[in-house]
Tab-separated table of C-alpha atoms in Angstrom:
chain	number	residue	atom	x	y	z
H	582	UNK	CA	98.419	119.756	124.763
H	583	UNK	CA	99.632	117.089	121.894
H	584	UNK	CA	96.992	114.623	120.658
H	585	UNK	CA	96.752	111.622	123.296
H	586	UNK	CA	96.922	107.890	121.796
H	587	UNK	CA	99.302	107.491	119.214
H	588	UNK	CA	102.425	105.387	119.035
H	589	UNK	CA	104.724	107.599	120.203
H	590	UNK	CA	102.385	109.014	122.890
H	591	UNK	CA	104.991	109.740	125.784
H	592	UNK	CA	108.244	110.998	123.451
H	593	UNK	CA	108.903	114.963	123.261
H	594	UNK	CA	110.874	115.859	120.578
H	595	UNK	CA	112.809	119.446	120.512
H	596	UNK	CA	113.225	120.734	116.929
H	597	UNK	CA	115.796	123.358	115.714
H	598	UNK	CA	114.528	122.880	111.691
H	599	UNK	CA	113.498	124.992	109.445
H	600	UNK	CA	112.531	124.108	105.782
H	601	UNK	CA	112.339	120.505	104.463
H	602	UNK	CA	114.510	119.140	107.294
H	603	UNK	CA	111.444	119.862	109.738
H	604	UNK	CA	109.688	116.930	107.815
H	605	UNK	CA	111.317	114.801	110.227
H	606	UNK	CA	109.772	116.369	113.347
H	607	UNK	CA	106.501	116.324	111.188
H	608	UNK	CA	106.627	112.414	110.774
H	609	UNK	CA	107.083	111.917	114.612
H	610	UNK	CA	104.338	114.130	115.528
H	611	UNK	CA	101.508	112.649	113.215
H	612	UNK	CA	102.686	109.317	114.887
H	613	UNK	CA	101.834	110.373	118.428
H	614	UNK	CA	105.155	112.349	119.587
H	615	UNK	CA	105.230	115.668	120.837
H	616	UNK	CA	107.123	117.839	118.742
H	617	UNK	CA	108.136	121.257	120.083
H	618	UNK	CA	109.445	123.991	117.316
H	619	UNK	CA	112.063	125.782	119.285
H	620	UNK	CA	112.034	128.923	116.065
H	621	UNK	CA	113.556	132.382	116.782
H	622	UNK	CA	114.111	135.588	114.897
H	623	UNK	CA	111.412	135.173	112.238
H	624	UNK	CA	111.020	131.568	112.288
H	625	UNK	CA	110.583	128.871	109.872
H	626	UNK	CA	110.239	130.803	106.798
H	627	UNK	CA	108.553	127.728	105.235
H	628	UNK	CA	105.814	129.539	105.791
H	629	UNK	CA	106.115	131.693	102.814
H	630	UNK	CA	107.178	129.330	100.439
H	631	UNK	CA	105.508	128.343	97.727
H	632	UNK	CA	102.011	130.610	99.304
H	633	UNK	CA	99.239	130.691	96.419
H	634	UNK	CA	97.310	133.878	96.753
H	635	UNK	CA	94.747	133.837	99.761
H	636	UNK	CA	96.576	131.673	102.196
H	637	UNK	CA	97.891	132.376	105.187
H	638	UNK	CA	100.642	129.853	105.245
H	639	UNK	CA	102.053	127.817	102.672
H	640	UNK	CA	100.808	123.934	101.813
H	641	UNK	CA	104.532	123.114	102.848
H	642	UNK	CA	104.154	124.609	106.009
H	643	UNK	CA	101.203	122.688	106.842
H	644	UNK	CA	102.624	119.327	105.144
H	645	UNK	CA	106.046	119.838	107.630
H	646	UNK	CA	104.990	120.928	110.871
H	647	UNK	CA	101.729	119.553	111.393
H	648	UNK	CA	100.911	118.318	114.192
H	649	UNK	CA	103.936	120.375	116.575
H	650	UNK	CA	103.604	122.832	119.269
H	651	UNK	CA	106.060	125.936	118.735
H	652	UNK	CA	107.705	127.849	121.297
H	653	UNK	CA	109.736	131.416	120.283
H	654	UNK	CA	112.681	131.366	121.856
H	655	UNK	CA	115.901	133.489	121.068
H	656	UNK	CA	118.810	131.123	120.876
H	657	UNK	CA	121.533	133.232	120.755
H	658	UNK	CA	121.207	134.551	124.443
H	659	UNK	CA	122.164	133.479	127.672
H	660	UNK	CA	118.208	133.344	128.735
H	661	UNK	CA	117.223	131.941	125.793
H	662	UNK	CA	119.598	128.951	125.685
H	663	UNK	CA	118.694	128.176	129.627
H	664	UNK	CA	115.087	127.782	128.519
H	665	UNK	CA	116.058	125.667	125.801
H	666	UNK	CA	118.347	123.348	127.894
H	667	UNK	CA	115.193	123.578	130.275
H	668	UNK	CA	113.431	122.468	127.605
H	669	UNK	CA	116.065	119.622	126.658
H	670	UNK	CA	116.016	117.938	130.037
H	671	UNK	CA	112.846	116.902	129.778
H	672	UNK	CA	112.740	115.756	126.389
H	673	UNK	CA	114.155	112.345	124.734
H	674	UNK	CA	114.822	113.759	121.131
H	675	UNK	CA	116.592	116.910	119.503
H	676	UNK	CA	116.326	117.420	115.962
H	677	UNK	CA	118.560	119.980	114.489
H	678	UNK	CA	117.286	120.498	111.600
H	679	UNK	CA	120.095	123.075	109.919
H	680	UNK	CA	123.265	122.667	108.610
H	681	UNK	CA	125.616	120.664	111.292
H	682	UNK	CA	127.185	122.645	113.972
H	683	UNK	CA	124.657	125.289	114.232
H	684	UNK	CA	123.279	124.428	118.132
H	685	UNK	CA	126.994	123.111	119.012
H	686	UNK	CA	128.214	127.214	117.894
H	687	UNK	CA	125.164	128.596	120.712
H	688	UNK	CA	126.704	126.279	123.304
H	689	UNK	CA	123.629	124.016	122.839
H	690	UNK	CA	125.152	121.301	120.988
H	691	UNK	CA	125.240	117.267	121.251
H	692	UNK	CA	128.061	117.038	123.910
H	693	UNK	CA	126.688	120.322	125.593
H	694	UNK	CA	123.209	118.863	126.197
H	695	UNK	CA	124.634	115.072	127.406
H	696	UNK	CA	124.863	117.186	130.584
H	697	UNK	CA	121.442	118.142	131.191
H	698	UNK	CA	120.337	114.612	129.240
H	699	UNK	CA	122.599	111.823	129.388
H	700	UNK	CA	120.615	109.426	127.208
H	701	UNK	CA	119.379	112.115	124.523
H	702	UNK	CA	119.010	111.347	121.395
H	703	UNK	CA	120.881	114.417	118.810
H	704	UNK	CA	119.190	113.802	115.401
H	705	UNK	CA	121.216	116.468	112.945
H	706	UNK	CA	119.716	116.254	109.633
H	707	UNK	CA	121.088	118.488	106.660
H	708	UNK	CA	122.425	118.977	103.511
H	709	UNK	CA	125.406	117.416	102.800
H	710	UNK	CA	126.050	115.273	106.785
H	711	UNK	CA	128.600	116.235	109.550
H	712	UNK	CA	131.548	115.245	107.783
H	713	UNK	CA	133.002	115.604	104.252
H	714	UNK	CA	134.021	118.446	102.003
H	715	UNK	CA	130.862	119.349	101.431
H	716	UNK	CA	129.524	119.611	104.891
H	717	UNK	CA	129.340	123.308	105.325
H	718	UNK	CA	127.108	123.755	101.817
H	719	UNK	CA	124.396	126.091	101.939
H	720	UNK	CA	121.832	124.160	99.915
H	721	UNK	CA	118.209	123.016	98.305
H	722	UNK	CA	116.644	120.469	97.752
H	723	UNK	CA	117.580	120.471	94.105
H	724	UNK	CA	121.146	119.919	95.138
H	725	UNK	CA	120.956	116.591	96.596
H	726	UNK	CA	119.516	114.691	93.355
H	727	UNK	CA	121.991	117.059	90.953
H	728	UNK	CA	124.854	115.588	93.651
H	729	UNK	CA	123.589	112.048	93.301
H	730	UNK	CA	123.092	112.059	89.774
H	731	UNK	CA	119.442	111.860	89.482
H	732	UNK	CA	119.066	115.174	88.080
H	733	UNK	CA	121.135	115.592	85.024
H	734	UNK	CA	120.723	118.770	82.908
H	735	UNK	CA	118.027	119.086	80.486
H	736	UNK	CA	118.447	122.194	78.141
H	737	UNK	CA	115.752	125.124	77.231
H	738	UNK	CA	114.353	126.167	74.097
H	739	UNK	CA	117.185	128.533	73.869
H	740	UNK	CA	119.910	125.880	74.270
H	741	UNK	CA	120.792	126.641	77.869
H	742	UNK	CA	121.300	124.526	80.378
H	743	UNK	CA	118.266	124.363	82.994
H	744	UNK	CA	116.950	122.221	86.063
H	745	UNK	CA	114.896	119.453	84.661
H	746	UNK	CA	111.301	119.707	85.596
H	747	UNK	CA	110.769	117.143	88.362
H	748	UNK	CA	107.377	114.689	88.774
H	749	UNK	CA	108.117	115.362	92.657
H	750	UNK	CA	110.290	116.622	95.431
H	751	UNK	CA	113.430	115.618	95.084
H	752	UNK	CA	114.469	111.904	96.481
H	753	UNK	CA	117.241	113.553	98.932
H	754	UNK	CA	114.167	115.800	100.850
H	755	UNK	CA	111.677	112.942	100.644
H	756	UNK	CA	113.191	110.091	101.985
H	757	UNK	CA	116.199	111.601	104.609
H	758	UNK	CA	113.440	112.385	107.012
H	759	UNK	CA	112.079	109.154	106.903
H	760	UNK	CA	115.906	107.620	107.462
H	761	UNK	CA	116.380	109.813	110.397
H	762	UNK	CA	112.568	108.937	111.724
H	763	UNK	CA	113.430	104.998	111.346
H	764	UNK	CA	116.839	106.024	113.157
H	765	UNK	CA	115.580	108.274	115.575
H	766	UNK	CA	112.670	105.910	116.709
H	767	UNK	CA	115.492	103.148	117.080
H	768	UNK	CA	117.656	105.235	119.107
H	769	UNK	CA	114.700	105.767	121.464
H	770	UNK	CA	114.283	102.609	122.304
H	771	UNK	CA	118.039	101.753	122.545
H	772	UNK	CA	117.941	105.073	124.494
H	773	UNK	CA	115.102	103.688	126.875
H	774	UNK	CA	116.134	100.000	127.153
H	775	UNK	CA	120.423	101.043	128.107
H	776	UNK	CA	120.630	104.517	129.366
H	777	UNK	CA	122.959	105.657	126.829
H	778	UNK	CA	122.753	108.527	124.208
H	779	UNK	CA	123.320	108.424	120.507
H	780	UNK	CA	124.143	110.932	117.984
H	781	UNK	CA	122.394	110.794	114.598
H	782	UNK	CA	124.067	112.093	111.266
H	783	UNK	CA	121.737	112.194	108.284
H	784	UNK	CA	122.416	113.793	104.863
H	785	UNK	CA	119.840	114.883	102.342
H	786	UNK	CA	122.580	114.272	99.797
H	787	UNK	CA	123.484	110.549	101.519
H	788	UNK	CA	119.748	109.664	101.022
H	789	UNK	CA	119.133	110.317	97.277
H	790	UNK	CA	122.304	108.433	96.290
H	791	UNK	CA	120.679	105.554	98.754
H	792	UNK	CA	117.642	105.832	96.675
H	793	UNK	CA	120.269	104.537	93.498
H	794	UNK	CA	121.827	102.450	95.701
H	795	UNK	CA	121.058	99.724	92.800
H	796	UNK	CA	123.242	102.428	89.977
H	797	UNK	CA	125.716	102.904	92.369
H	798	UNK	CA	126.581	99.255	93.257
H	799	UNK	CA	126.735	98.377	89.780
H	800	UNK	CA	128.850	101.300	88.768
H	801	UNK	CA	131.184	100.421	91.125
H	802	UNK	CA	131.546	96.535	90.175
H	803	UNK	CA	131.674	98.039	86.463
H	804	UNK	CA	134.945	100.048	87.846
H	805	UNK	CA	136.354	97.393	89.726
H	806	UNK	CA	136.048	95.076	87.089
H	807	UNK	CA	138.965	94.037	84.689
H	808	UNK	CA	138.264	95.358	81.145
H	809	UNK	CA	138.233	91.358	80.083
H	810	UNK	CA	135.110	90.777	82.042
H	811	UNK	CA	131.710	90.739	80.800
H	812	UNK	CA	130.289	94.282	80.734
H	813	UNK	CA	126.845	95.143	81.790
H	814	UNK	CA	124.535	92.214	82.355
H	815	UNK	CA	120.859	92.420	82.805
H	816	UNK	CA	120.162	95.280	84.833
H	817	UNK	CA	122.786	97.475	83.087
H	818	UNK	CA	121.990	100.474	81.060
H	819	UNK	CA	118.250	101.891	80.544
H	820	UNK	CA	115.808	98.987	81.685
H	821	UNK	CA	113.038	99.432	80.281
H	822	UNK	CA	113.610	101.131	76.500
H	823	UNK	CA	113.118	97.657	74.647
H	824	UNK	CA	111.256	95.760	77.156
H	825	UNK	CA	108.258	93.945	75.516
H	826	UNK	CA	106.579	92.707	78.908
H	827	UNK	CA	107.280	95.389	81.065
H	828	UNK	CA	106.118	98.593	79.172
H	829	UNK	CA	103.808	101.699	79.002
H	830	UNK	CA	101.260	101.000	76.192
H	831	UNK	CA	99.020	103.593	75.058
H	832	UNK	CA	94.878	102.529	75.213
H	833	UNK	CA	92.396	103.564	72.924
H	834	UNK	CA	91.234	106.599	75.140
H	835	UNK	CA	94.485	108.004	74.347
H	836	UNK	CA	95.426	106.898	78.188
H	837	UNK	CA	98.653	104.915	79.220
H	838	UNK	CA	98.946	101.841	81.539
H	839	UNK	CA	101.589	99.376	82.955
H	840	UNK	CA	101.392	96.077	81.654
H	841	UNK	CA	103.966	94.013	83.931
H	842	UNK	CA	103.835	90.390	83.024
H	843	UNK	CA	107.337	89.482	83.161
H	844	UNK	CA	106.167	85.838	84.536
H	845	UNK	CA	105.256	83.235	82.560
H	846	UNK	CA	101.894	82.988	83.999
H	847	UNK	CA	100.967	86.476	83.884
H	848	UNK	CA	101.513	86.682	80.112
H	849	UNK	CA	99.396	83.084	80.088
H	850	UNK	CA	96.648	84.884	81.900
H	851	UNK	CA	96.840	88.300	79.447
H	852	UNK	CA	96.780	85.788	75.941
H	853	UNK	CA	94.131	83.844	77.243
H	854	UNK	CA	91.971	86.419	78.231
H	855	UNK	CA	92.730	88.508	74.756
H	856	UNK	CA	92.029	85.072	72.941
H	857	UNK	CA	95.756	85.096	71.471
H	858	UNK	CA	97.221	81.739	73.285
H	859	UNK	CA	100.218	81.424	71.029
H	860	UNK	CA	101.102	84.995	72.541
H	861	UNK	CA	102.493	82.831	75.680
H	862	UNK	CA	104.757	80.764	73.413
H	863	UNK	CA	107.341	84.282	73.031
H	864	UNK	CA	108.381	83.482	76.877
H	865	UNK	CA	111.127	81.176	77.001
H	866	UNK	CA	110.964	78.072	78.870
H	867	UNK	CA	113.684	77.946	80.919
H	868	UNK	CA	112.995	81.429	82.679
H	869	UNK	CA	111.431	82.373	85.430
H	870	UNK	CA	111.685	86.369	84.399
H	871	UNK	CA	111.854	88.148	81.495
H	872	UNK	CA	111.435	91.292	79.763
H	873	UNK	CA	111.240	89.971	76.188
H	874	UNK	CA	113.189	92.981	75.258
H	875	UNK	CA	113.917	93.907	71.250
H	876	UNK	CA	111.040	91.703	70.654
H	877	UNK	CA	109.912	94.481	68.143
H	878	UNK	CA	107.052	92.124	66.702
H	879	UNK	CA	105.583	90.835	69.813
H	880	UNK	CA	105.610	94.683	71.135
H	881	UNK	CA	103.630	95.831	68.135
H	882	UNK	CA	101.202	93.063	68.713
H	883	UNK	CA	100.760	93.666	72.118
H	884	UNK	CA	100.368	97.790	71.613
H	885	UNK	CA	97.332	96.432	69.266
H	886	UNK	CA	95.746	94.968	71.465
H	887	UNK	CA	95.783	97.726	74.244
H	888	UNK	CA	95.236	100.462	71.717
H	889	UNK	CA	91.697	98.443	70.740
H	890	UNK	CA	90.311	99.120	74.394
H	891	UNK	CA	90.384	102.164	76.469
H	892	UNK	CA	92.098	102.495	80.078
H	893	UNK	CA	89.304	101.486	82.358
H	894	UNK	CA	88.425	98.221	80.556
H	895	UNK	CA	92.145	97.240	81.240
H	896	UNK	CA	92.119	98.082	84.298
H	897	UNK	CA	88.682	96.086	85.490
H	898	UNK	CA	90.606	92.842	83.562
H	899	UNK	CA	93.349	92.910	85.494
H	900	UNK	CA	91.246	92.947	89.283
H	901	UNK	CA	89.368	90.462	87.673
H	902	UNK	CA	91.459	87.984	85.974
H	903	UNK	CA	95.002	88.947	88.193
H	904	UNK	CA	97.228	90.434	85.374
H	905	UNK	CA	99.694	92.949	86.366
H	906	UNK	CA	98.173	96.241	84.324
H	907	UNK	CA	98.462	99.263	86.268
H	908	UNK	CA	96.920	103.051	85.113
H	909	UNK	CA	99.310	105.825	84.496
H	910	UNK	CA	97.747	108.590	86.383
H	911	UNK	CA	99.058	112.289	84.975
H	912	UNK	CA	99.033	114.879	86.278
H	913	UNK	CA	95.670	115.093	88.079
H	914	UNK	CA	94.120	111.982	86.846
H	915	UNK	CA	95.753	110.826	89.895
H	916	UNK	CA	92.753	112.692	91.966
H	917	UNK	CA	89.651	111.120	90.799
H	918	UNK	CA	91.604	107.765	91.012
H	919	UNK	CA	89.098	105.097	92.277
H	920	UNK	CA	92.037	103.583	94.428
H	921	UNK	CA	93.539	106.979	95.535
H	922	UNK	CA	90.216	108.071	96.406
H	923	UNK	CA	90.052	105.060	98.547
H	924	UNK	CA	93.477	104.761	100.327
H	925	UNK	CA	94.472	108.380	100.669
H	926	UNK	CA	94.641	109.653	104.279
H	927	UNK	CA	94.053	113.757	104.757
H	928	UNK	CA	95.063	115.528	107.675
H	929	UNK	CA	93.000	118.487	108.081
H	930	UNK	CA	93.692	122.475	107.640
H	931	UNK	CA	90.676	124.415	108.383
H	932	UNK	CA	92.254	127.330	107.777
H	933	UNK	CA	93.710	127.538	104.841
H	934	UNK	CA	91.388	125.327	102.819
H	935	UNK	CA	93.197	122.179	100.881
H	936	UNK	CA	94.301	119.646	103.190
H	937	UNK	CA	97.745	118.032	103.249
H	938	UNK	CA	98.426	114.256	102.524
H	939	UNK	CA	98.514	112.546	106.285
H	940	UNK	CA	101.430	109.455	106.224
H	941	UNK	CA	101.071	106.638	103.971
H	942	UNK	CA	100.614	104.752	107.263
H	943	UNK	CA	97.213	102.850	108.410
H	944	UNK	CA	97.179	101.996	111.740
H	945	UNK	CA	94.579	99.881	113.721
H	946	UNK	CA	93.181	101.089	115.781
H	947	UNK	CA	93.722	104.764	114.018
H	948	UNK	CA	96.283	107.631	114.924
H	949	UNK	CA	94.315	110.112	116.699
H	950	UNK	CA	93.844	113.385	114.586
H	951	UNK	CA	96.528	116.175	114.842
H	952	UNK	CA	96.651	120.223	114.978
H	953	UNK	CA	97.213	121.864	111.687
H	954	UNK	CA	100.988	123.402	111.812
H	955	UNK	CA	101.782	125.861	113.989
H	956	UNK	CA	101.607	129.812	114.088
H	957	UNK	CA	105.509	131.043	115.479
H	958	UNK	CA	105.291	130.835	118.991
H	959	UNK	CA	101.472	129.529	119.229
H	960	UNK	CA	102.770	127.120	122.263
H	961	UNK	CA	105.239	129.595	123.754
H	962	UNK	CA	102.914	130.467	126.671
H	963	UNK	CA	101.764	126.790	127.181
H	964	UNK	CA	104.501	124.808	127.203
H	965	UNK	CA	107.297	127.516	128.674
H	966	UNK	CA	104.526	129.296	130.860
H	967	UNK	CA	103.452	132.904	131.931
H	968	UNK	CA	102.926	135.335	129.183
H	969	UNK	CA	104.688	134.733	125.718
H	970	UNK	CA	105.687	138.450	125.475
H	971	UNK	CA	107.238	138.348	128.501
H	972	UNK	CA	109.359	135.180	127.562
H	973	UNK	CA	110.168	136.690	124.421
H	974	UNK	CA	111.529	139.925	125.496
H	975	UNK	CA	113.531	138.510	127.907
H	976	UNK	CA	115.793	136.435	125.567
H	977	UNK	CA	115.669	138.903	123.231
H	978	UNK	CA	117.487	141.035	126.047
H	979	UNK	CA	119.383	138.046	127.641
């Protein structure tokens, strides 16, 4: 049985998903819901992905589907789609977790399953959404970012064009299933407090342009704009390139932090405590902000004085005197981070060895602890009962 406790203790979930989109389903479960992976044929082949030699099942696997219950059921047979409308009726959620349209083709889709579930909640969260040109796409997560313009082409050593080498997973797969959780969660409630049922449409592709959603507003006021208006502004082109008080500077460890003090009385505090007082003077009085940017001299002073101490004294100044200096962890510096090492939350995989980061969610008092991810069809016996074979050869023959 799921974990007992948690917030969503009480909501059952029914996932169609297979690769990033089952993040979604992953999310609900580590908060308490009971998430059950509906997977036929071979299953989510997330499995596989990405496997370093030894393990069973891939970190992604384990990242995605912790915490869920999985059930094999064939999908594409009159047996098998009874069980799952079975299944449905006593569930508040389904997450279909493919590209849109694939449960309404079996017969099992949103308007289908309003008749066995009149207030369910149909979370469908692809690629490219449920409407568009685009909509049918087969795609990666590569695609959303290269589609929102946060992956522009970088070019080999042999002058061809290649995939820039990412510092993550794509925006689009990281933050659509935390949309659709927000959303789904909401719809719940709505769901619970009116009786009625809603239909969720979430796009990979829609969430990494959100996460430019300040590029894209200001590209469109640049277009709307007559060509006799002012162009650009503050916030317009790159940020950062000449900024003086918001900047990497390099320590004399050869290590890199933030320095941040783009307020008047952080760059007060930073002078005082380097015993340079006229440094202060640079920000202009009648600002609140500022970046100090082409100040070429002050920027040469200040990489001085960073470059004459190494990384950890800056960092133990700014706890103690409240200056905005941040490390740059790279690579896996980030590990032996005294903060990280602190904050990070671990959800358990006994067997096959690293752990997976849990939610960057505390919660008083704590979440209970969840199952490592599934096996195909680990649940199929407990939650459809009698023997798994049994139910599995009879929706494989209908």
């Amino acid at each position: 049985m799921p974990a007992e406790g948690g917030l969503l203790a009480g909501v059952r979930v029914i996932e169609v998903a297979i690769l990033s989109p089952s993040a979604l389903g992953g999310h609900l479960a580590e908060l308490g819901a009971d998430v059950i992976k509906v997977e036929s044929g071979s299953g989510d082949y997330v499995r596989s992905i990405g496997r370093r030699a030894g393990q069973r099942t891939s970190d992604l696997h384990q990242l995605w589907n912790r915490g869920k219950r999985s059930v094999e059921i064939e999908l594409d047979t009159e047996a098998g789609q009874a069980r799952f409308r079975d299944l449905v009726a006593e569930a508040e959620v389904v997450v279909e977790g493919r590209r849109p349209g694939y449960l309404a083709r079996l017969g099992l889709g949103y308007e289908d399953l309003l008749r066995v579930n009149p207030a369910l909640v149909f979370t469908c969260l692809s690629g490219f959404g449920d409407t568009g040109p685009y909509r049918s796409f087969p795609s990666h997560g590569p695609a959303f970012d290269a589609y929102a313009g946060a992956l522009p082409p970088a070019t080999d050593a042999r002058g061809r064009p290649r995939i820039p080498r990412p510092n993550q997973m794509p925006a689009g797969v990281l933050t659509a299933p935390l949309h659709a959780a927000l959303a789904t969660v909401s719809a719940v409630l709505h769901a619970r407090a009116t009786g009625r049922p809603t239909y969720l449409d979430i796009a990979q592709a829609d969430a990494a342009t959100y996460a430019r959603a300040a590029d894209v507003v200001r590209w469109r006021q640049d277009e709307q704009s007559s060509p006799n208006d002012a162009a650009g502004g503050e916030m317009a082109g790159d940020l950062f390139e000449d900024s003086v008080l918001v900047q990497y500077y390099r320590t004399a460890d050869g290590r890199h932090v933030l320095f941040q003090a783009m307020e008047p009385k952080f760059l007060e505090r930073f002078a005082a405590l380097v015993g340079r007082p006229e440094l202060s003077d640079a920000f202009p009085a009648d600002r609140e902000a500022d970046w100090l940017r082409g100040r070429e001299d002050l920027r040469a002073e200040i990489a001085e004085i960073f470059a004459s101490r190494p990384a950890e004294y800056w960092i133990r100044a700014a706890i103690e005197h409240n200056i905005p200096v941040t490390p740059v962890n790279e690579g896996t510096d980030l590990l032996g981070d005294p903060h990280f090492v602190e904050r990070a939350r671990w959800l358990a995989d006994e067997n096959d060895g690293p752990a997976v980061p849990a939610l960057p969610v505390r919660v008083t008092p704590p979440l209970p602890a969840i199952r490592r991810a599934p096996d195909r069809g680990e649940h199929s016996s407990e939650i459809l009962g009698g023997d798994a074979a049994e139910h599995v050869a009879a929706s494989a023959t209908g």
